[in-house]
Structures are given as C-alpha cells and as structure tokens.
CSV table of C-alpha atoms and ligand atoms in Angstrom, one decimal:
chain,number,residue,atom,x,y,z
A,1,UNK,CA,1.8,-31.6,4.4
A,2,UNK,CA,2.4,-34.8,6.4
A,3,UNK,CA,5.6,-36.1,8.1
A,4,UNK,CA,6.3,-39.5,9.6
A,5,UNK,CA,7.0,-39.4,13.3
A,6,UNK,CA,9.2,-41.7,15.4
A,7,UNK,CA,6.4,-44.3,15.8
A,8,UNK,CA,5.9,-44.5,12.0
A,9,UNK,CA,2.6,-42.7,12.0
A,10,UNK,CA,1.8,-39.7,9.8
A,11,UNK,CA,1.5,-36.3,11.5
A,12,UNK,CA,0.5,-32.9,10.0
A,13,UNK,CA,3.2,-30.2,10.0
A,14,UNK,CA,1.9,-27.2,11.8
A,15,UNK,CA,2.5,-23.9,10.0
A,16,UNK,CA,2.7,-20.6,11.8
A,17,UNK,CA,-0.6,-20.0,13.6
A,18,UNK,CA,-3.2,-17.8,12.0
A,19,UNK,CA,-4.0,-14.5,13.8
A,20,UNK,CA,-6.3,-14.9,16.8
A,21,UNK,CA,-9.9,-13.7,16.4
A,22,UNK,CA,-9.2,-10.9,18.9
A,23,UNK,CA,-6.2,-9.7,16.8
A,24,UNK,CA,-8.4,-9.6,13.7
A,25,UNK,CA,-11.1,-7.6,15.5
A,26,UNK,CA,-8.5,-5.1,16.8
A,27,UNK,CA,-7.0,-4.8,13.3
A,28,UNK,CA,-10.5,-3.9,11.8
A,29,UNK,CA,-11.1,-1.4,14.5
A,30,UNK,CA,-7.8,0.3,14.3
A,31,UNK,CA,-7.8,0.4,10.5
A,32,UNK,CA,-11.3,2.0,10.5
A,33,UNK,CA,-10.2,4.6,13.1
A,34,UNK,CA,-6.6,5.4,12.1
A,35,UNK,CA,-6.1,4.0,8.6
A,36,UNK,CA,-3.3,1.8,9.8
A,37,UNK,CA,-2.3,-0.8,12.4
A,38,UNK,CA,0.7,-2.8,13.5
A,39,UNK,CA,1.1,-6.6,13.9
A,40,UNK,CA,4.1,-7.5,16.0
A,41,UNK,CA,6.6,-10.4,15.6
A,42,UNK,CA,5.2,-11.8,12.4
A,43,UNK,CA,8.1,-12.4,10.0
A,44,UNK,CA,11.2,-14.4,10.8
A,45,UNK,CA,13.9,-12.1,12.2
A,46,UNK,CA,16.7,-14.5,11.2
A,47,UNK,CA,15.6,-14.5,7.5
A,48,UNK,CA,15.1,-10.7,7.6
A,49,UNK,CA,18.7,-10.4,9.0
A,50,UNK,CA,19.9,-12.3,5.9
A,51,UNK,CA,17.9,-10.1,3.6
A,52,UNK,CA,19.4,-7.0,5.3
A,53,UNK,CA,22.9,-8.3,4.7
A,54,UNK,CA,22.1,-8.9,1.0
A,55,UNK,CA,20.5,-5.5,0.5
A,56,UNK,CA,23.4,-3.7,2.3
A,57,UNK,CA,26.0,-5.5,0.2
A,58,UNK,CA,24.2,-4.8,-3.0
A,59,UNK,CA,23.8,-1.1,-2.2
A,60,UNK,CA,27.5,-0.9,-1.3
A,61,UNK,CA,28.5,-2.7,-4.5
A,62,UNK,CA,26.3,-0.7,-6.8
A,63,UNK,CA,27.2,2.7,-5.3
A,64,UNK,CA,30.9,1.9,-5.4
A,65,UNK,CA,30.8,0.6,-9.0
A,66,UNK,CA,29.1,3.9,-10.1
A,67,UNK,CA,26.1,2.1,-11.7
A,68,UNK,CA,23.5,4.0,-9.6
A,69,UNK,CA,21.6,6.8,-11.2
A,70,UNK,CA,22.3,10.4,-10.2
A,71,UNK,CA,19.6,12.3,-8.3
A,72,UNK,CA,16.4,10.3,-8.1
A,73,UNK,CA,16.3,10.4,-4.3
A,74,UNK,CA,20.1,10.0,-3.7
A,75,UNK,CA,20.3,13.7,-2.6
A,76,UNK,CA,17.2,13.8,-0.4
A,77,UNK,CA,18.2,10.3,0.9
A,78,UNK,CA,15.1,8.2,0.2
A,79,UNK,CA,15.4,5.5,-2.4
A,80,UNK,CA,13.2,2.7,-3.6
A,81,UNK,CA,14.5,-0.7,-4.1
A,82,UNK,CA,13.4,-4.1,-5.4
A,83,UNK,CA,14.3,-6.6,-2.7
A,84,UNK,CA,14.3,-9.6,-5.1
A,85,UNK,CA,13.5,-13.3,-4.8
A,86,UNK,CA,15.1,-13.3,-1.4
A,87,UNK,CA,12.1,-11.4,0.1
A,88,UNK,CA,9.5,-13.9,-1.0
A,89,UNK,CA,9.5,-15.7,2.4
A,90,UNK,CA,8.0,-12.5,3.9
A,91,UNK,CA,5.0,-12.7,1.6
A,92,UNK,CA,4.6,-16.4,2.3
A,93,UNK,CA,4.5,-15.8,6.0
A,94,UNK,CA,1.8,-13.1,5.6
A,95,UNK,CA,-0.2,-15.6,3.6
A,96,UNK,CA,0.2,-18.4,6.1
A,97,UNK,CA,-0.8,-16.2,9.0
A,98,UNK,CA,-4.0,-15.1,7.2
A,99,UNK,CA,-2.8,-11.5,6.9
A,100,UNK,CA,-3.3,-11.4,3.1
A,101,UNK,CA,-6.9,-12.6,3.7
A,102,UNK,CA,-7.3,-9.9,6.4
A,103,UNK,CA,-6.2,-7.0,4.2
A,104,UNK,CA,-8.5,-8.4,1.5
A,105,UNK,CA,-11.4,-7.9,4.0
A,106,UNK,CA,-10.2,-4.3,4.6
A,107,UNK,CA,-9.8,-3.3,1.0
A,108,UNK,CA,-11.7,-4.5,-2.1
A,109,UNK,CA,-8.7,-4.3,-4.4
A,110,UNK,CA,-6.4,-6.9,-2.9
A,111,UNK,CA,-6.8,-9.3,-5.8
A,112,UNK,CA,-3.4,-10.5,-7.0
A,113,UNK,CA,0.2,-10.8,-5.7
A,114,UNK,CA,1.5,-7.4,-4.6
A,115,UNK,CA,3.9,-5.1,-6.2
A,116,UNK,CA,7.2,-5.6,-4.4
A,117,UNK,CA,9.5,-2.9,-3.2
A,118,UNK,CA,11.4,-1.5,-0.3
A,119,UNK,CA,12.0,2.0,1.1
A,120,UNK,CA,15.7,2.5,1.5
A,121,UNK,CA,16.3,5.5,3.9
A,122,UNK,CA,20.0,6.6,3.6
A,123,UNK,CA,22.1,8.1,6.5
A,124,UNK,CA,21.5,11.9,6.7
A,125,UNK,CA,18.3,11.8,4.7
A,126,UNK,CA,16.0,14.8,4.7
A,127,UNK,CA,12.5,14.6,6.1
A,128,UNK,CA,10.0,14.1,3.3
A,129,UNK,CA,7.1,16.3,2.6
A,130,UNK,CA,3.8,15.0,4.1
A,131,UNK,CA,1.9,13.1,1.4
A,132,UNK,CA,-0.5,10.4,0.5
A,133,UNK,CA,1.0,7.8,-2.0
A,134,UNK,CA,-1.6,8.4,-4.8
A,135,UNK,CA,-4.6,10.6,-5.5
A,136,UNK,CA,-7.3,10.0,-2.9
A,137,UNK,CA,-9.8,8.2,-5.1
A,138,UNK,CA,-7.1,5.7,-6.3
A,139,UNK,CA,-6.1,4.4,-2.8
A,140,UNK,CA,-4.5,1.0,-2.2
A,141,UNK,CA,-3.2,-1.2,0.6
A,142,UNK,CA,0.4,-1.2,1.7
A,143,UNK,CA,2.2,-3.7,3.9
A,144,UNK,CA,5.5,-2.6,5.3
A,145,UNK,CA,7.7,-5.2,7.0
A,146,UNK,CA,10.6,-3.9,9.2
A,147,UNK,CA,13.8,-5.5,8.0
A,148,UNK,CA,15.8,-3.8,10.9
A,149,UNK,CA,14.6,-2.4,14.2
A,150,UNK,CA,13.3,1.0,13.1
A,151,UNK,CA,13.2,3.7,15.8
A,152,UNK,CA,13.2,7.5,15.8
A,153,UNK,CA,17.0,7.6,15.3
A,154,UNK,CA,17.0,5.7,12.0
A,155,UNK,CA,13.8,7.2,10.6
A,156,UNK,CA,10.6,5.5,11.8
A,157,UNK,CA,7.8,6.7,9.5
A,158,UNK,CA,5.5,9.5,10.8
A,159,UNK,CA,1.8,9.0,10.2
A,160,UNK,CA,-1.3,11.1,10.9
A,161,UNK,CA,-4.0,8.8,12.3
A,162,UNK,CA,-7.5,9.2,10.8
A,163,UNK,CA,-6.4,11.3,7.7
A,164,UNK,CA,-7.6,8.5,5.4
A,165,UNK,CA,-11.2,9.4,6.3
A,166,UNK,CA,-11.6,12.3,3.9
A,167,UNK,CA,-9.9,14.1,1.1
A,168,UNK,CA,-7.6,17.0,2.0
A,169,UNK,CA,-6.2,19.3,-0.6
A,170,UNK,CA,-2.6,20.2,0.4
A,171,UNK,CA,-3.9,23.8,1.2
A,172,UNK,CA,-6.5,22.4,3.6
A,173,UNK,CA,-3.9,20.1,5.1
A,174,UNK,CA,-1.7,23.1,5.8
A,175,UNK,CA,-4.4,25.5,6.9
A,176,UNK,CA,-5.9,23.0,9.3
A,177,UNK,CA,-2.5,22.3,10.7
A,178,UNK,CA,-3.0,18.5,10.4
A,179,UNK,CA,0.8,18.0,10.8
A,180,UNK,CA,0.3,18.6,14.5
A,181,UNK,CA,-1.3,15.2,14.9
A,182,UNK,CA,1.6,13.3,13.4
A,183,UNK,CA,2.9,10.2,15.3
A,184,UNK,CA,6.1,8.3,14.8
A,185,UNK,CA,5.6,4.6,14.4
A,186,UNK,CA,8.7,2.6,15.6
A,187,UNK,CA,8.6,-1.1,14.4
A,188,UNK,CA,11.0,-3.8,15.2
A,189,UNK,CA,12.5,-6.4,12.8
A,190,UNK,CA,9.7,-8.8,11.9
A,191,UNK,CA,6.8,-6.4,12.8
A,192,UNK,CA,4.3,-5.4,10.1
A,193,UNK,CA,2.8,-2.0,9.5
A,194,UNK,CA,-0.4,-2.2,7.4
A,195,UNK,CA,-1.8,1.1,6.1
A,196,UNK,CA,-4.0,2.7,3.5
A,197,UNK,CA,-2.2,4.8,0.9
A,198,UNK,CA,-4.6,7.6,1.9
A,199,UNK,CA,-3.1,8.1,5.4
A,200,UNK,CA,-0.9,11.2,5.3
A,201,UNK,CA,2.6,10.3,6.2
A,202,UNK,CA,6.3,11.1,5.6
A,203,UNK,CA,9.6,9.4,5.6
A,204,UNK,CA,11.9,10.8,8.3
A,205,UNK,CA,15.5,11.7,8.7
A,206,UNK,CA,17.9,8.8,9.3
A,207,UNK,CA,20.4,10.1,11.9
A,208,UNK,CA,22.5,6.9,12.0
A,209,UNK,CA,25.4,6.0,9.8
A,210,UNK,CA,23.7,3.0,8.1
A,211,UNK,CA,20.8,2.8,5.7
A,212,UNK,CA,17.4,1.7,6.9
A,213,UNK,CA,15.5,-0.7,4.6
A,214,UNK,CA,11.8,-1.5,5.0
A,215,UNK,CA,9.8,-3.9,2.8
A,216,UNK,CA,6.8,-2.4,1.0
A,217,UNK,CA,4.3,-4.7,-0.6
A,218,UNK,CA,1.6,-2.7,-2.4
A,219,UNK,CA,-1.7,-3.5,-4.2
A,220,UNK,CA,-2.2,-0.6,-6.6
A,221,UNK,CA,-5.2,-1.4,-8.8
A,222,UNK,CA,-5.5,-4.9,-7.3
A,223,UNK,CA,-1.8,-5.9,-7.3
A,224,UNK,CA,1.0,-6.9,-9.6
A,225,UNK,CA,0.5,-7.8,-13.2
A,226,UNK,CA,3.3,-10.3,-13.0
A,227,UNK,CA,2.7,-13.9,-12.3
A,228,UNK,CA,5.6,-13.9,-9.8
A,229,UNK,CA,6.6,-10.3,-8.9
A,230,UNK,CA,9.5,-11.6,-6.7
A,231,UNK,CA,11.3,-13.0,-9.6
A,232,UNK,CA,11.1,-9.9,-11.9
A,233,UNK,CA,14.4,-9.1,-13.5
A,234,UNK,CA,15.9,-12.4,-12.6
A,235,UNK,CA,15.0,-11.9,-8.9
A,236,UNK,CA,18.0,-9.7,-8.3
A,237,UNK,CA,18.1,-6.8,-5.9
A,238,UNK,CA,17.9,-3.4,-7.7
A,239,UNK,CA,17.9,0.2,-6.4
A,240,UNK,CA,15.4,2.6,-7.9
A,241,UNK,CA,14.6,6.3,-7.8
A,242,UNK,CA,11.9,7.6,-5.4
A,243,UNK,CA,9.9,10.9,-5.7
A,244,UNK,CA,12.5,12.7,-7.8
A,245,UNK,CA,13.3,11.6,-11.4
A,246,UNK,CA,16.9,11.0,-12.2
A,247,UNK,CA,16.6,13.6,-15.0
A,248,UNK,CA,17.9,17.2,-15.2
A,249,UNK,CA,14.5,18.6,-14.2
A,250,UNK,CA,14.1,16.0,-11.4
A,251,UNK,CA,17.6,16.8,-10.1
A,252,UNK,CA,16.8,20.5,-10.0
A,253,UNK,CA,13.6,19.8,-8.1
A,254,UNK,CA,15.5,17.6,-5.6
A,255,UNK,CA,18.1,20.3,-5.1
A,256,UNK,CA,15.4,22.9,-4.5
A,257,UNK,CA,13.7,20.6,-1.9
A,258,UNK,CA,17.0,20.0,-0.1
A,259,UNK,CA,18.4,23.5,-0.3
A,260,UNK,CA,15.4,25.8,-0.2
A,261,UNK,CA,12.6,23.8,1.5
A,262,UNK,CA,10.5,26.9,2.0
A,263,UNK,CA,10.4,27.6,-1.7
A,264,UNK,CA,9.5,24.0,-2.4
A,265,UNK,CA,6.6,24.1,0.1
A,266,UNK,CA,5.4,27.4,-1.3
A,267,UNK,CA,5.4,25.9,-4.8
A,268,UNK,CA,3.4,22.9,-3.6
A,269,UNK,CA,0.9,25.2,-1.9
A,270,UNK,CA,0.5,27.3,-5.0
A,271,UNK,CA,-0.1,24.3,-7.1
A,272,UNK,CA,-2.7,23.0,-4.7
A,273,UNK,CA,-4.6,26.4,-4.9
A,274,UNK,CA,-4.8,26.0,-8.7
A,275,UNK,CA,-5.5,22.3,-8.9
A,276,UNK,CA,-8.5,20.4,-7.5
A,277,UNK,CA,-6.8,17.1,-7.0
A,278,UNK,CA,-3.8,18.2,-4.9
B,301,LIG,O1,10.6,5.3,4.2
B,301,LIG,C1,9.6,5.7,4.8
B,301,LIG,O2,9.5,5.7,6.1
B,301,LIG,C2,8.4,6.2,4.1
B,301,LIG,C3,8.7,6.6,2.7
B,301,LIG,C4,7.5,7.1,1.9
B,301,LIG,O3,6.5,7.3,2.5
B,301,LIG,C5,7.6,7.2,0.5
B,301,LIG,O4,8.7,7.2,-0.1
B,301,LIG,O5,6.6,7.4,-0.2
B,302,LIG,FE1,4.9,7.5,1.0
C-alpha cells in the first residue's frame, strides 16, 4: 500500500517486520528439540486487551442468563470458546510477520485458515490430565496467543519438552514417569506459543478470581473448511464444552474426575492397557 507524504510523494506503508533470520533458525531448532517454542511481543497488547474485555463480558452475560450448558468443562473449570470476528487481527499479525509461513515449514499440514478457538480457564479450575490433543499419527499445529499475562497463578500451561518425538501409550507415559520433566510456560499478553499437538501437556489450576482466556488457532487436517473461520456463526463469541460432553454420561465422567481423581487415573491406565492407541 502507498500513502502520500508531506512533500506529495508516494511512500510505502511499512507493516510489522518479518521475523529475523536468527529467530527463524532458533524456532526450527527449538521445535525439533522440544516440540514447541515461544515468540515474544508479537500481537498488539492494546487490541488483545479489547478482546479480553469482550470475552469477559460475554462470559458474564451468558453465565448469568443461564444459557450456558451444564457440565462440559464447567465443573473441572476448562472451557473452549470461539473468540469471534474480533480475534481476526491476531491471525493477520501472524501472517504479516511471516509466522504462518514459518509453521508451514515446520508442518506439512498447514494448508488453509486455522480452526479458531480459545481456552477459557476458570477460577478454581482443576489441573487437567496430561494428554496430547489427538492420536499421535494425526498430529497438527497449534498457535496459542496470550490474551492476558499468563503466569503460574492463573494457569500457565505445563508442557513436557521432547515428548513429540515418539508415541507413548498412557501406560508408558506413567511407568516412565515422564510427568517429572514437565515445565510451566508463562507467556505475556501478545506472546505466541507454537506447539505440536503431540507434545504432552496439561491445563493447570487458575488460582486467581478471574478467568484466563488464551487464543488457540489449530490446523487439524490442514485447517478450517470455512472460507472465513472468524466469521462463523455471525462472528459472535460463543462458549463451548471442552473434554467432557454436556450429557448425563459426560457430567458423570467430569464429576468422577473432580471428586475421585485416582479412580479416573486408574480407569485411564486400564483403558491404555487394553487399547493400542492410548
Ligand atoms: O488451557 C490450557 O492451558 C491448555 C488446555 C488444554 O490443553 C486443552 O484443553 O486441551
Ligand atoms: Fe490440550
């Protein structure tokens, strides 16, 4: 794009700079070693602050009006949400900075626009079970953008570096005590955490009194099937279940997880013994 300057001559408008070559090299190295890396100060903190207000207001409105589902992550404290058209600027920035190209170099299935979501970690949430986000052979790229400063207190995600390199059944994960290598990953508003879905990780307890939202753009099977995933459903913010279905069986599972975590773990271990994929 060109603008006319004070002297009447046309000047190009400079967009945000692309990543430096050294940052790209570091990203490739860290991704190969750990399965994730962080880019600092990427997305506008002012615009993320506006998005934060919009998400908080919509959550308060929908929980007070009683239109939210029951169960579906509300008890364990981890919800999904669709951040709406007001989150598009974050994707635009990633594209302008060359970050979408970068993740396309790291994974062959970054082909279309991403699926657009956000992890909404409620006050008093329970620590999630360690997991990967999909079976190992169906991995995909995830870009998380911190909407608020995310520290230990409000539930910075825990990741286990290097666990993307091979398939672990849950039984192996437990018996090899892989959880001992977990590291918390604090990110500030505007920072970007890029990870493979194959890195073992878990959402953590939010010990503060306010929810912690975090954008999640994901490229399952190449990306979204929508032309414009940010304007789905009229581009309005929506809150969605996570992990547990908002059904009678789902609610029972969620209650078990929260009230008898040892039984939940034992069931998962037993299932892994019987099943080759888990
Ligand atoms: O909210 C987080 O920190 C991570 C949540 C997560 O891993 C999930 O819900 O699959
Ligand atoms: Fe996850």
